XYZ file of C-alpha atoms in Angstrom:
121
model
C 0.219 -0.295 0.127
C 0.992 3.132 -1.143
C 2.037 5.629 1.930
C 3.783 8.930 1.055
C 3.419 11.150 -2.340
C 7.235 10.065 -2.732
C 6.269 6.576 -2.359
C 3.913 6.656 -5.187
C 6.296 7.991 -7.410
C 8.862 5.662 -6.701
C 6.220 2.632 -8.269
C 5.974 4.678 -11.747
C 8.758 3.599 -14.065
C 9.250 5.515 -17.663
C 8.413 8.527 -18.852
C 5.101 8.321 -16.015
C 8.052 8.520 -13.344
C 10.129 10.740 -14.532
C 7.330 13.403 -15.360
C 5.664 12.878 -11.576
C 9.217 13.074 -10.221
C 9.283 16.625 -12.164
C 5.699 17.402 -11.170
C 5.946 16.904 -7.208
C 8.784 19.143 -6.589
C 7.438 22.086 -9.384
C 4.044 21.806 -6.464
C 6.527 21.640 -3.514
C 8.458 24.492 -5.182
C 4.818 26.320 -5.866
C 4.282 26.523 -2.288
C 1.341 26.652 0.046
C 0.370 22.946 -0.482
C 0.505 19.669 1.853
C 0.477 16.164 0.042
C -1.084 12.817 0.946
C -1.907 10.454 -0.697
C -5.675 10.070 -1.245
C -7.990 7.254 -3.110
C -4.713 6.243 -4.729
C -2.405 8.784 -5.669
C -1.375 12.070 -4.565
C -3.097 14.623 -3.848
C -2.363 18.634 -2.309
C -4.617 20.583 -0.747
C -5.114 24.230 0.724
C -8.057 25.190 2.156
C -9.293 21.743 0.383
C -8.296 19.490 -2.178
C -6.666 21.890 -4.870
C -4.910 19.488 -7.250
C -3.862 15.764 -8.320
C -1.799 13.970 -10.311
C -2.192 10.243 -11.536
C 0.367 7.963 -13.873
C -0.900 6.070 -16.405
C 0.898 4.019 -19.201
C 2.862 6.631 -21.220
C 1.178 10.147 -19.064
C 0.766 11.858 -16.030
C -2.634 13.387 -15.342
C -2.682 16.942 -13.741
C -5.884 17.534 -12.280
C -7.363 20.708 -10.352
C -10.838 20.412 -8.844
C -12.270 24.054 -9.296
C -10.534 23.200 -12.990
C -13.289 24.680 -14.665
C -12.986 28.042 -13.162
C -9.565 28.226 -14.557
C -9.237 26.950 -18.157
C -8.857 30.473 -19.543
C -5.350 29.748 -17.149
C -4.507 27.105 -19.506
C -5.206 25.550 -22.632
C -4.418 22.574 -21.892
C -6.866 22.622 -19.257
C -9.592 20.302 -20.354
C -12.981 19.946 -18.384
C -13.803 16.684 -17.107
C -16.793 14.434 -17.526
C -19.663 15.133 -15.763
C -21.287 17.794 -13.495
C -17.667 18.683 -11.471
C -15.433 21.219 -11.591
C -12.415 19.089 -12.402
C -10.143 20.195 -15.351
C -6.939 17.983 -16.279
C -4.022 18.439 -17.876
C -2.310 15.193 -19.469
C 1.567 15.652 -19.512
C 3.522 13.289 -21.790
C 7.233 14.371 -21.234
C 8.701 16.349 -18.541
C 9.238 19.909 -20.697
C 5.576 19.906 -20.418
C 5.929 21.152 -17.189
C 6.568 24.305 -16.435
C 7.417 25.563 -12.797
C 5.703 29.317 -13.202
C 2.925 27.969 -14.756
C 2.688 25.084 -12.560
C 2.740 27.970 -9.763
C 0.412 30.135 -11.110
C -2.300 27.491 -11.314
C -1.694 26.522 -7.652
C -2.199 30.266 -6.626
C -5.426 30.236 -8.801
C -6.899 26.828 -7.022
C -6.095 28.302 -3.841
C -7.634 31.540 -4.079
C -10.557 29.296 -5.379
C -10.651 27.576 -2.355
C -10.324 30.792 0.013
C -13.213 32.343 -1.769
C -15.562 29.575 -2.281
C -14.553 26.989 0.289
C -13.254 23.446 0.311
C -14.843 21.834 -3.228
C -15.800 18.743 -1.461
C -18.389 20.345 1.121
């Protein structure tokens, strides 16, 4: 059973492992987040759930709970199915990660949680 984000990342191989490691570093550098493993993958919180990532066969899915309110910040964000506010970016290479852009997305997610409250409540 995965206990830490580092354990989760260590369990990934190839491109997803490299991307997850780099993304986790960018998320920590963005500041203001705490990380946990919940529902089998890394979750980042600040005043409620902000973002997550999940390793897949050839990419990492990077998602935001309030992503539907952030579509104008990154053209790669795609709204998830259903009625939720989730939106995702598919990261297929380390070069898909820009620290400044990750920091902007995280800052917006945190600001939205301050404004609207925990997205799970």
